[in-house]
mmCIF file of C-alpha atoms and ligand atoms in Angstrom:
data_model
loop_
_atom_site.group_PDB
_atom_site.id
_atom_site.type_symbol
_atom_site.label_atom_id
_atom_site.label_comp_id
_atom_site.label_asym_id
_atom_site.label_seq_id
_atom_site.Cartn_x
_atom_site.Cartn_y
_atom_site.Cartn_z
ATOM 1 C CA MET A 248 2.135 -19.474 10.447
ATOM 2 C CA ARG A 249 -0.376 -21.264 8.220
ATOM 3 C CA TYR A 250 -3.156 -20.124 6.006
ATOM 4 C CA ARG A 251 -6.125 -22.110 4.921
ATOM 5 C CA ARG A 252 -6.426 -22.087 1.171
ATOM 6 C CA ASN A 253 -9.271 -20.139 -0.402
ATOM 7 C CA SER A 254 -10.372 -18.604 2.830
ATOM 8 C CA THR A 255 -10.229 -15.194 4.380
ATOM 9 C CA PRO A 256 -7.769 -15.172 7.245
ATOM 10 C CA THR A 257 -9.209 -14.406 10.629
ATOM 11 C CA GLY A 258 -7.457 -12.187 13.131
ATOM 12 C CA SER A 259 -6.119 -15.086 15.123
ATOM 13 C CA GLU A 260 -4.649 -16.758 12.045
ATOM 14 C CA ILE A 261 -2.458 -13.918 10.986
ATOM 15 C CA THR A 262 -1.982 -12.053 14.221
ATOM 16 C CA PRO A 263 1.239 -12.821 16.038
ATOM 17 C CA GLU A 264 0.593 -14.048 19.557
ATOM 18 C CA SER A 265 2.367 -11.111 21.166
ATOM 19 C CA ILE A 266 -0.044 -8.805 19.397
ATOM 20 C CA VAL A 267 -3.045 -10.824 20.465
ATOM 21 C CA LEU A 268 -1.801 -10.448 24.017
ATOM 22 C CA ASN A 269 -1.398 -6.741 23.437
ATOM 23 C CA ARG A 270 -4.776 -6.359 21.828
ATOM 24 C CA ARG A 271 -6.362 -5.020 24.979
ATOM 25 C CA ARG A 272 -3.825 -2.212 25.068
ATOM 26 C CA VAL A 273 -4.145 -1.422 21.357
ATOM 27 C CA VAL A 274 -7.918 -1.458 21.672
ATOM 28 C CA GLY A 275 -7.534 1.101 24.403
ATOM 29 C CA VAL A 276 -5.490 3.337 22.157
ATOM 30 C CA LEU A 277 -7.900 2.925 19.282
ATOM 31 C CA GLY A 278 -10.778 3.587 21.601
ATOM 32 C CA LEU A 279 -9.479 7.142 21.852
ATOM 33 C CA GLY A 280 -8.703 7.565 18.179
ATOM 34 C CA LEU A 281 -11.733 5.950 16.651
ATOM 35 C CA GLY A 282 -14.269 6.624 19.323
ATOM 36 C CA MET A 283 -15.020 2.911 19.591
ATOM 37 C CA ALA A 284 -15.433 0.910 22.724
ATOM 38 C CA THR A 285 -14.446 -2.366 21.105
ATOM 39 C CA MET A 286 -12.536 -3.544 18.081
ATOM 40 C CA PRO A 287 -14.827 -4.469 15.184
ATOM 41 C CA ALA A 288 -15.027 -8.196 14.481
ATOM 42 C CA GLY A 289 -12.426 -9.305 11.962
ATOM 43 C CA THR A 290 -9.917 -6.577 12.775
ATOM 44 C CA VAL A 291 -6.415 -7.633 11.843
ATOM 45 C CA LEU A 292 -3.559 -6.063 13.778
ATOM 46 C CA ALA A 293 -0.912 -7.590 11.599
ATOM 47 C CA GLY A 294 2.752 -7.074 12.316
ATOM 48 C CA LEU A 295 2.227 -4.562 15.081
ATOM 49 C CA GLN A 296 4.996 -4.355 17.630
ATOM 50 C CA ALA A 297 4.241 -3.797 21.289
ATOM 51 C CA ASP A 298 4.930 -0.066 21.065
ATOM 52 C CA ASP A 299 3.079 0.572 17.804
ATOM 53 C CA THR A 300 0.109 2.869 18.160
ATOM 54 C CA PRO A 301 -1.961 4.308 15.316
ATOM 55 C CA THR A 302 -0.508 7.506 13.880
ATOM 56 C CA PRO A 303 -2.840 10.449 14.493
ATOM 57 C CA GLU A 304 -5.418 10.864 11.735
ATOM 58 C CA ALA A 305 -4.325 14.461 11.064
ATOM 59 C CA ILE A 306 -0.840 13.204 10.159
ATOM 60 C CA VAL A 307 -2.022 10.231 8.071
ATOM 61 C CA THR A 308 -4.216 12.590 6.040
ATOM 62 C CA GLY A 309 -1.981 15.660 6.149
ATOM 63 C CA TYR A 310 1.522 14.405 5.343
ATOM 64 C CA ASN A 311 1.373 12.491 2.057
ATOM 65 C CA ASN A 312 3.150 11.425 -1.081
ATOM 66 C CA PHE A 313 0.893 11.792 -4.110
ATOM 67 C CA TYR A 314 2.984 13.379 -6.830
ATOM 68 C CA GLU A 315 -0.066 13.885 -9.044
ATOM 69 C CA PHE A 316 -0.790 16.827 -6.743
ATOM 70 C CA GLY A 317 2.764 18.078 -6.262
ATOM 71 C CA THR A 318 6.014 16.922 -4.723
ATOM 72 C CA GLY A 319 5.544 18.599 -1.343
ATOM 73 C CA LYS A 320 4.282 16.579 1.614
ATOM 74 C CA PHE A 321 1.428 19.023 2.213
ATOM 75 C CA ASP A 322 0.437 19.443 -1.451
ATOM 76 C CA PRO A 323 -1.899 16.407 -1.610
ATOM 77 C CA ALA A 324 -3.965 17.551 1.380
ATOM 78 C CA GLU A 325 -4.220 20.998 -0.182
ATOM 79 C CA TYR A 326 -5.009 20.073 -3.783
ATOM 80 C CA ALA A 327 -6.420 16.538 -3.954
ATOM 81 C CA HIS A 328 -9.968 17.808 -3.477
ATOM 82 C CA GLU A 329 -9.705 18.901 -7.141
ATOM 83 C CA MET A 330 -9.972 15.219 -8.160
ATOM 84 C CA THR A 331 -13.479 13.859 -8.892
ATOM 85 C CA VAL A 332 -13.855 10.377 -7.414
ATOM 86 C CA ARG A 333 -17.514 9.608 -8.187
ATOM 87 C CA PRO A 334 -18.446 7.908 -10.405
ATOM 88 C CA TRP A 335 -15.346 5.701 -10.586
ATOM 89 C CA THR A 336 -14.779 3.000 -13.173
ATOM 90 C CA VAL A 337 -12.029 0.427 -13.402
ATOM 91 C CA GLU A 338 -10.764 -1.111 -16.634
ATOM 92 C CA VAL A 339 -9.667 -4.734 -16.318
ATOM 93 C CA SER A 340 -7.559 -6.262 -19.086
ATOM 94 C CA GLY A 341 -5.085 -8.980 -19.993
ATOM 95 C CA GLU A 342 -4.804 -12.609 -18.931
ATOM 96 C CA ALA A 343 -8.206 -13.142 -17.316
ATOM 97 C CA ALA A 344 -11.579 -14.608 -18.262
ATOM 98 C CA ARG A 345 -13.596 -11.580 -17.179
ATOM 99 C CA THR A 346 -12.287 -8.295 -18.542
ATOM 100 C CA GLY A 347 -13.901 -4.964 -19.393
ATOM 101 C CA THR A 348 -14.900 -1.749 -17.692
ATOM 102 C CA PHE A 349 -16.592 -2.009 -14.311
ATOM 103 C CA ALA A 350 -18.143 0.418 -11.870
ATOM 104 C CA LEU A 351 -16.116 0.334 -8.667
ATOM 105 C CA ASP A 352 -19.287 -0.126 -6.623
ATOM 106 C CA ASP A 353 -20.047 -3.320 -8.571
ATOM 107 C CA LEU A 354 -16.547 -4.676 -7.940
ATOM 108 C CA LEU A 355 -16.877 -4.083 -4.212
ATOM 109 C CA LYS A 356 -20.422 -5.411 -3.921
ATOM 110 C CA GLY A 357 -20.571 -8.495 -1.754
ATOM 111 C CA LEU A 358 -16.952 -8.302 -0.594
ATOM 112 C CA ALA A 359 -16.318 -8.364 3.137
ATOM 113 C CA VAL A 360 -15.117 -4.998 4.411
ATOM 114 C CA GLU A 361 -12.338 -5.518 6.909
ATOM 115 C CA GLU A 362 -10.323 -3.361 9.247
ATOM 116 C CA ARG A 363 -6.530 -3.767 8.965
ATOM 117 C CA ILE A 364 -4.154 -1.932 11.223
ATOM 118 C CA TYR A 365 -0.831 -2.014 9.412
ATOM 119 C CA ARG A 366 2.603 -0.573 9.768
ATOM 120 C CA PHE A 367 3.458 1.522 6.704
ATOM 121 C CA ARG A 368 7.099 2.249 5.786
ATOM 122 C CA CYS A 369 8.041 4.768 3.103
ATOM 123 C CA VAL A 370 11.301 4.297 1.190
ATOM 124 C CA GLU A 371 12.174 7.807 2.433
ATOM 125 C CA ALA A 372 12.594 6.283 5.924
ATOM 126 C CA TRP A 373 9.496 7.599 7.677
ATOM 127 C CA SER A 374 6.750 5.324 8.917
ATOM 128 C CA MET A 375 3.229 5.314 10.281
ATOM 129 C CA VAL A 376 0.647 2.914 11.698
ATOM 130 C CA VAL A 377 -2.630 3.188 9.811
ATOM 131 C CA PRO A 378 -6.091 1.810 10.627
ATOM 132 C CA TRP A 379 -7.417 1.014 7.140
ATOM 133 C CA GLN A 380 -10.772 -0.317 6.010
ATOM 134 C CA GLY A 381 -11.098 -2.177 2.750
ATOM 135 C CA VAL A 382 -11.112 -5.564 1.074
ATOM 136 C CA ALA A 383 -8.585 -8.332 0.551
ATOM 137 C CA LEU A 384 -6.826 -7.784 -2.776
ATOM 138 C CA LYS A 385 -7.290 -11.456 -3.594
ATOM 139 C CA ALA A 386 -11.064 -11.149 -3.235
ATOM 140 C CA VAL A 387 -11.017 -8.271 -5.729
ATOM 141 C CA LEU A 388 -8.795 -10.022 -8.264
ATOM 142 C CA GLU A 389 -10.434 -13.454 -8.138
ATOM 143 C CA GLN A 390 -13.595 -11.984 -9.633
ATOM 144 C CA PHE A 391 -11.788 -11.628 -12.962
ATOM 145 C CA ARG A 392 -10.629 -15.270 -13.032
ATOM 146 C CA PRO A 393 -7.016 -14.663 -14.087
ATOM 147 C CA ASN A 394 -5.667 -17.506 -16.240
ATOM 148 C CA GLY A 395 -2.418 -19.465 -16.056
ATOM 149 C CA ASN A 396 -0.509 -16.824 -18.022
ATOM 150 C CA ALA A 397 -1.211 -14.221 -15.369
ATOM 151 C CA LYS A 398 2.119 -14.121 -13.546
ATOM 152 C CA PHE A 399 1.917 -10.450 -12.590
ATOM 153 C CA VAL A 400 -0.751 -7.830 -12.083
ATOM 154 C CA ALA A 401 -0.301 -4.119 -12.793
ATOM 155 C CA PHE A 402 -2.232 -1.266 -11.201
ATOM 156 C CA THR A 403 -2.571 2.154 -12.825
ATOM 157 C CA THR A 404 -3.497 5.428 -11.161
ATOM 158 C CA LEU A 405 -5.901 7.954 -12.639
ATOM 159 C CA GLU A 406 -4.410 10.258 -15.267
ATOM 160 C CA ARG A 407 -6.424 13.462 -15.379
ATOM 161 C CA PRO A 408 -4.188 16.535 -15.703
ATOM 162 C CA LYS A 409 -7.189 18.859 -15.494
ATOM 163 C CA GLU A 410 -7.735 17.776 -11.911
ATOM 164 C CA MET A 411 -4.185 16.758 -10.996
ATOM 165 C CA ARG A 412 -1.894 19.727 -11.002
ATOM 166 C CA GLY A 413 1.245 17.617 -10.589
ATOM 167 C CA GLN A 414 0.500 16.023 -13.972
ATOM 168 C CA ARG A 415 0.430 19.482 -15.522
ATOM 169 C CA ALA A 416 3.861 20.386 -14.124
ATOM 170 C CA LEU A 417 6.457 20.628 -16.874
ATOM 171 C CA PHE A 418 9.315 18.934 -15.050
ATOM 172 C CA SER A 419 7.806 16.325 -12.766
ATOM 173 C CA GLY A 420 10.077 13.681 -14.300
ATOM 174 C CA ILE A 421 7.349 11.064 -13.905
ATOM 175 C CA ASP A 422 5.976 9.339 -16.976
ATOM 176 C CA TRP A 423 2.261 9.517 -16.094
ATOM 177 C CA PRO A 424 0.169 7.622 -15.276
ATOM 178 C CA TYR A 425 1.675 6.152 -12.094
ATOM 179 C CA VAL A 426 1.905 2.369 -12.405
ATOM 180 C CA GLU A 427 2.810 -0.352 -9.941
ATOM 181 C CA GLY A 428 2.801 -4.116 -10.062
ATOM 182 C CA LEU A 429 2.941 -7.268 -8.010
ATOM 183 C CA ARG A 430 3.669 -10.892 -8.759
ATOM 184 C CA MET A 431 0.367 -12.816 -8.642
ATOM 185 C CA ASP A 432 1.365 -14.771 -5.539
ATOM 186 C CA GLU A 433 2.185 -11.504 -3.778
ATOM 187 C CA ALA A 434 -1.154 -10.054 -4.846
ATOM 188 C CA TYR A 435 -2.955 -13.156 -3.532
ATOM 189 C CA HIS A 436 -1.159 -13.046 -0.176
ATOM 190 C CA PRO A 437 -3.686 -12.537 2.641
ATOM 191 C CA LEU A 438 -1.968 -9.336 3.804
ATOM 192 C CA ALA A 439 -2.289 -7.594 0.396
ATOM 193 C CA PHE A 440 -5.168 -5.173 0.657
ATOM 194 C CA MET A 441 -7.271 -2.635 -1.242
ATOM 195 C CA ALA A 442 -8.153 0.210 1.090
ATOM 196 C CA THR A 443 -11.389 2.139 0.691
ATOM 197 C CA GLY A 444 -11.236 3.961 4.014
ATOM 198 C CA LEU A 445 -9.131 4.924 6.991
ATOM 199 C CA TYR A 446 -9.988 5.824 10.550
ATOM 200 C CA GLY A 447 -13.515 4.606 9.863
ATOM 201 C CA LYS A 448 -14.175 7.171 7.098
ATOM 202 C CA PRO A 449 -14.125 6.941 3.306
ATOM 203 C CA LEU A 450 -10.569 7.241 2.009
ATOM 204 C CA PRO A 451 -9.636 10.932 1.706
ATOM 205 C CA ASN A 452 -8.564 11.978 -1.804
ATOM 206 C CA GLN A 453 -4.997 12.661 -0.657
ATOM 207 C CA ASN A 454 -4.692 9.046 0.536
ATOM 208 C CA GLY A 455 -5.821 7.632 -2.811
ATOM 209 C CA ALA A 456 -9.613 7.773 -3.005
ATOM 210 C CA PRO A 457 -11.723 5.954 -3.832
ATOM 211 C CA TRP A 458 -9.460 2.920 -3.500
ATOM 212 C CA ARG A 459 -5.748 2.283 -3.244
ATOM 213 C CA LEU A 460 -3.383 -0.600 -2.842
ATOM 214 C CA VAL A 461 -1.772 -1.335 0.548
ATOM 215 C CA VAL A 462 1.142 -3.786 0.575
ATOM 216 C CA PRO A 463 2.472 -3.494 4.121
ATOM 217 C CA TRP A 464 5.699 -5.497 3.736
ATOM 218 C CA LYS A 465 6.927 -3.338 0.839
ATOM 219 C CA TYR A 466 8.073 0.251 0.642
ATOM 220 C CA GLY A 467 5.147 2.656 0.386
ATOM 221 C CA PHE A 468 5.644 3.491 -3.281
ATOM 222 C CA LYS A 469 4.282 0.028 -4.186
ATOM 223 C CA SER A 470 0.930 1.066 -2.688
ATOM 224 C CA ALA A 471 -0.492 2.847 -5.734
ATOM 225 C CA LYS A 472 -3.370 5.254 -5.200
ATOM 226 C CA SER A 473 -6.654 6.044 -6.992
ATOM 227 C CA ILE A 474 -6.575 2.959 -9.217
ATOM 228 C CA VAL A 475 -8.411 2.952 -12.554
ATOM 229 C CA ARG A 476 -6.831 0.014 -14.333
ATOM 230 C CA ILE A 477 -5.919 -3.569 -13.414
ATOM 231 C CA HIS A 478 -3.937 -5.531 -15.981
ATOM 232 C CA PHE A 479 -2.985 -9.223 -15.759
ATOM 233 C CA THR A 480 0.202 -10.103 -17.628
ATOM 234 C CA ASN A 481 2.835 -12.795 -17.994
ATOM 235 C CA ARG A 482 5.669 -10.245 -17.873
ATOM 236 C CA GLN A 483 6.960 -8.142 -15.027
ATOM 237 C CA PRO A 484 5.271 -4.771 -15.550
ATOM 238 C CA ARG A 485 7.128 -1.510 -15.388
ATOM 239 C CA ASN A 486 6.740 0.460 -12.188
ATOM 240 C CA THR A 487 7.018 4.216 -11.906
ATOM 241 C CA TRP A 488 9.852 4.655 -9.417
ATOM 242 C CA ASN A 489 11.953 1.969 -11.048
ATOM 243 C CA THR A 490 11.489 3.659 -14.441
ATOM 244 C CA LEU A 491 12.427 6.991 -12.919
ATOM 245 C CA GLN A 492 15.578 5.808 -11.138
ATOM 246 C CA ALA A 493 16.384 2.111 -11.507
ATOM 247 C CA SER A 494 19.572 2.395 -9.455
ATOM 248 C CA GLU A 495 17.535 3.499 -6.428
ATOM 249 C CA TYR A 496 14.138 1.787 -6.661
ATOM 250 C CA GLY A 497 13.403 -1.798 -7.594
ATOM 251 C CA PHE A 498 10.341 -3.764 -8.589
ATOM 252 C CA TYR A 499 10.112 -5.965 -5.493
ATOM 253 C CA ALA A 500 10.909 -3.181 -3.016
ATOM 254 C CA ASN A 501 10.492 -5.367 0.057
ATOM 255 C CA VAL A 502 11.393 -3.425 3.187
ATOM 256 C CA ASN A 503 14.945 -4.468 3.985
ATOM 257 C CA PRO A 504 17.018 -2.726 6.656
ATOM 258 C CA SER A 505 20.221 -4.340 5.387
ATOM 259 C CA VAL A 506 20.041 -2.882 1.862
ATOM 260 C CA ASP A 507 20.571 0.876 2.028
ATOM 261 C CA HIS A 508 19.181 3.332 -0.432
ATOM 262 C CA PRO A 509 22.194 4.731 -2.334
ATOM 263 C CA ARG A 510 21.622 8.098 -0.637
ATOM 264 C CA TRP A 511 20.510 7.102 2.872
ATOM 265 C CA SER A 512 20.398 4.241 5.337
ATOM 266 C CA GLN A 513 17.349 2.014 5.550
ATOM 267 C CA ALA A 514 18.407 0.579 8.929
ATOM 268 C CA THR A 515 16.125 2.888 10.911
ATOM 269 C CA GLU A 516 12.965 4.887 10.327
ATOM 270 C CA ARG A 517 11.336 8.005 11.759
ATOM 271 C CA ARG A 518 7.944 7.137 13.172
ATOM 272 C CA LEU A 519 5.577 10.032 12.608
ATOM 273 C CA PRO A 520 5.067 12.365 14.347
ATOM 274 C CA SER A 521 8.789 13.002 14.074
ATOM 275 C CA THR A 522 10.590 16.300 14.598
ATOM 276 C CA LEU A 523 14.184 17.469 14.449
ATOM 277 C CA LEU A 524 14.297 17.576 18.234
ATOM 278 C CA ASN A 525 12.506 14.254 18.620
ATOM 279 C CA PRO A 526 13.060 12.186 15.453
ATOM 280 C CA ASN A 527 11.306 9.221 17.089
ATOM 281 C CA ARG A 528 13.690 6.831 15.403
ATOM 282 C CA ARG A 529 13.299 3.059 15.593
ATOM 283 C CA PRO A 530 14.918 0.103 13.890
ATOM 284 C CA THR A 531 13.409 -0.931 10.561
ATOM 285 C CA LEU A 532 12.383 -4.591 10.486
ATOM 286 C CA PRO A 533 12.863 -7.025 7.589
ATOM 287 C CA PHE A 534 9.690 -7.021 5.494
ATOM 288 C CA ASN A 535 8.535 -4.185 7.748
ATOM 289 C CA GLY A 536 7.803 -6.677 10.544
ATOM 290 C CA TYR A 537 5.851 -9.115 8.341
ATOM 291 C CA ALA A 538 8.701 -11.576 7.664
ATOM 292 C CA GLU A 539 6.940 -14.452 9.391
ATOM 293 C CA GLU A 540 3.983 -14.077 7.051
ATOM 294 C CA VAL A 541 5.634 -13.240 3.732
ATOM 295 C CA ALA A 542 9.303 -14.304 3.651
ATOM 296 C CA SER A 543 8.466 -17.658 2.042
ATOM 297 C CA LEU A 544 7.204 -15.822 -1.052
ATOM 298 C CA TYR A 545 10.849 -15.076 -1.786
ATOM 299 C CA ASP A 546 12.469 -18.445 -1.109
ATOM 300 C CA GLY A 547 15.513 -18.844 -3.308
ATOM 301 C CA MET A 548 15.695 -15.166 -4.241
ATOM 302 C CA ASP A 549 18.731 -13.093 -3.383
ATOM 303 C CA LEU A 550 17.082 -10.441 -1.266
ATOM 304 C CA ARG A 551 20.075 -8.109 -1.512
ATOM 305 C CA ARG A 552 19.609 -8.080 -5.267
ATOM 306 C CA TYR A 553 15.850 -7.924 -5.458
ATOM 307 C CA PHE A 554 15.466 -4.661 -3.645
HETATM 308 N N1 MTE B 104 0.469 6.574 -5.765
HETATM 309 C C1 MTE B 104 0.407 7.532 -6.715
HETATM 310 N N2 MTE B 104 -0.495 7.412 -7.683
HETATM 311 N N3 MTE B 104 1.243 8.603 -6.730
HETATM 312 C C2 MTE B 104 2.214 8.754 -5.776
HETATM 313 O O1 MTE B 104 2.976 9.748 -5.813
HETATM 314 N N4 MTE B 104 3.277 7.808 -3.760
HETATM 315 C C3 MTE B 104 3.620 6.540 -3.116
HETATM 316 C C4 MTE B 104 2.374 5.756 -2.720
HETATM 317 N N5 MTE B 104 1.420 5.722 -3.791
HETATM 318 C C5 MTE B 104 2.317 7.751 -4.756
HETATM 319 C C6 MTE B 104 1.391 6.682 -4.770
HETATM 320 C C7 MTE B 104 4.477 6.724 -1.973
HETATM 321 S S1 MTE B 104 6.125 7.125 -2.279
HETATM 322 C C8 MTE B 104 4.037 6.532 -0.690
HETATM 323 S S2 MTE B 104 5.102 6.556 0.630
HETATM 324 C C9 MTE B 104 2.616 6.318 -0.417
HETATM 325 O O2 MTE B 104 1.806 6.375 -1.585
HETATM 326 C C10 MTE B 104 2.115 7.361 0.562
HETATM 327 O O3 MTE B 104 0.814 7.063 0.985
HETATM 328 P P1 MTE B 104 0.077 8.061 1.988
HETATM 329 O O4 MTE B 104 0.241 9.444 1.439
HETATM 330 O O5 MTE B 104 -1.341 7.621 2.020
HETATM 331 O O6 MTE B 104 0.757 7.907 3.300
#
């Protein structure tokens, strides 16, 4: 698979052939879910397997991890409305020519809004298929003209205890704010995405409004929500789950069925909806099914070590 430099990938460039062949079927499924007769131009169905269908909207927006609102899966849907998402400003700092504080609307102005239907795999071994809308992460970051010292980029979530009850909890264990990071070449990969919507609607607060990272080949905790700060740096930034428990969560966190979590297997996943009676289990794929696109980013790295 090849990418043209400095260009936005089109569906046919990054869509595996089997998926292109299956597009008609997936369109049919989406037709029900999204109320659309046809797929919008520029839709990317990256990494979808033949039996992947979008997870129902009620589950994508009702079963979440967003510890700022509590540790329960239903807490974000219940409490995230307490977060104010307009106006939203983003502070950009570090190794870049253009830094400062920007209104989110200004950062998004002029960027092509795309639809990306991605598999999403949580480190807890559940997974979904999500129809996102948003912009290529590279298109966002290029605006700041990062310099040669920018080897990594860090993303920070809103810290606002008044509106985020999980940040007021005495024993959350998390050192707020939530931070995540990527190597610059990962951030510039065509699959790396900033979502501003899902299922054709503005991103619900519980999913990380008004914009959140989506890195489909990595465990879900890399996909930081409600981002207020972007920092370019020459050093690997700290990331929340690694700080919390380094023996269980790494920086790279590429989906890897052959490296188990110390407390559970990563070989399979439960595709939501999943119940005790019907766990809907399926094999987990290396890089969550995106190996063909992203594996070369890690040439020469010991993937058992860089979990
Ligand atoms: N971002 C913030 N700020 N806080 C969080 O607790 N949880 C992460 C990630 N981003 C999290 C976060 C984890 S563990 C997962 S699996 C995904 O968000 C869940 O995204 P979803 O709720 O939209 O499915």
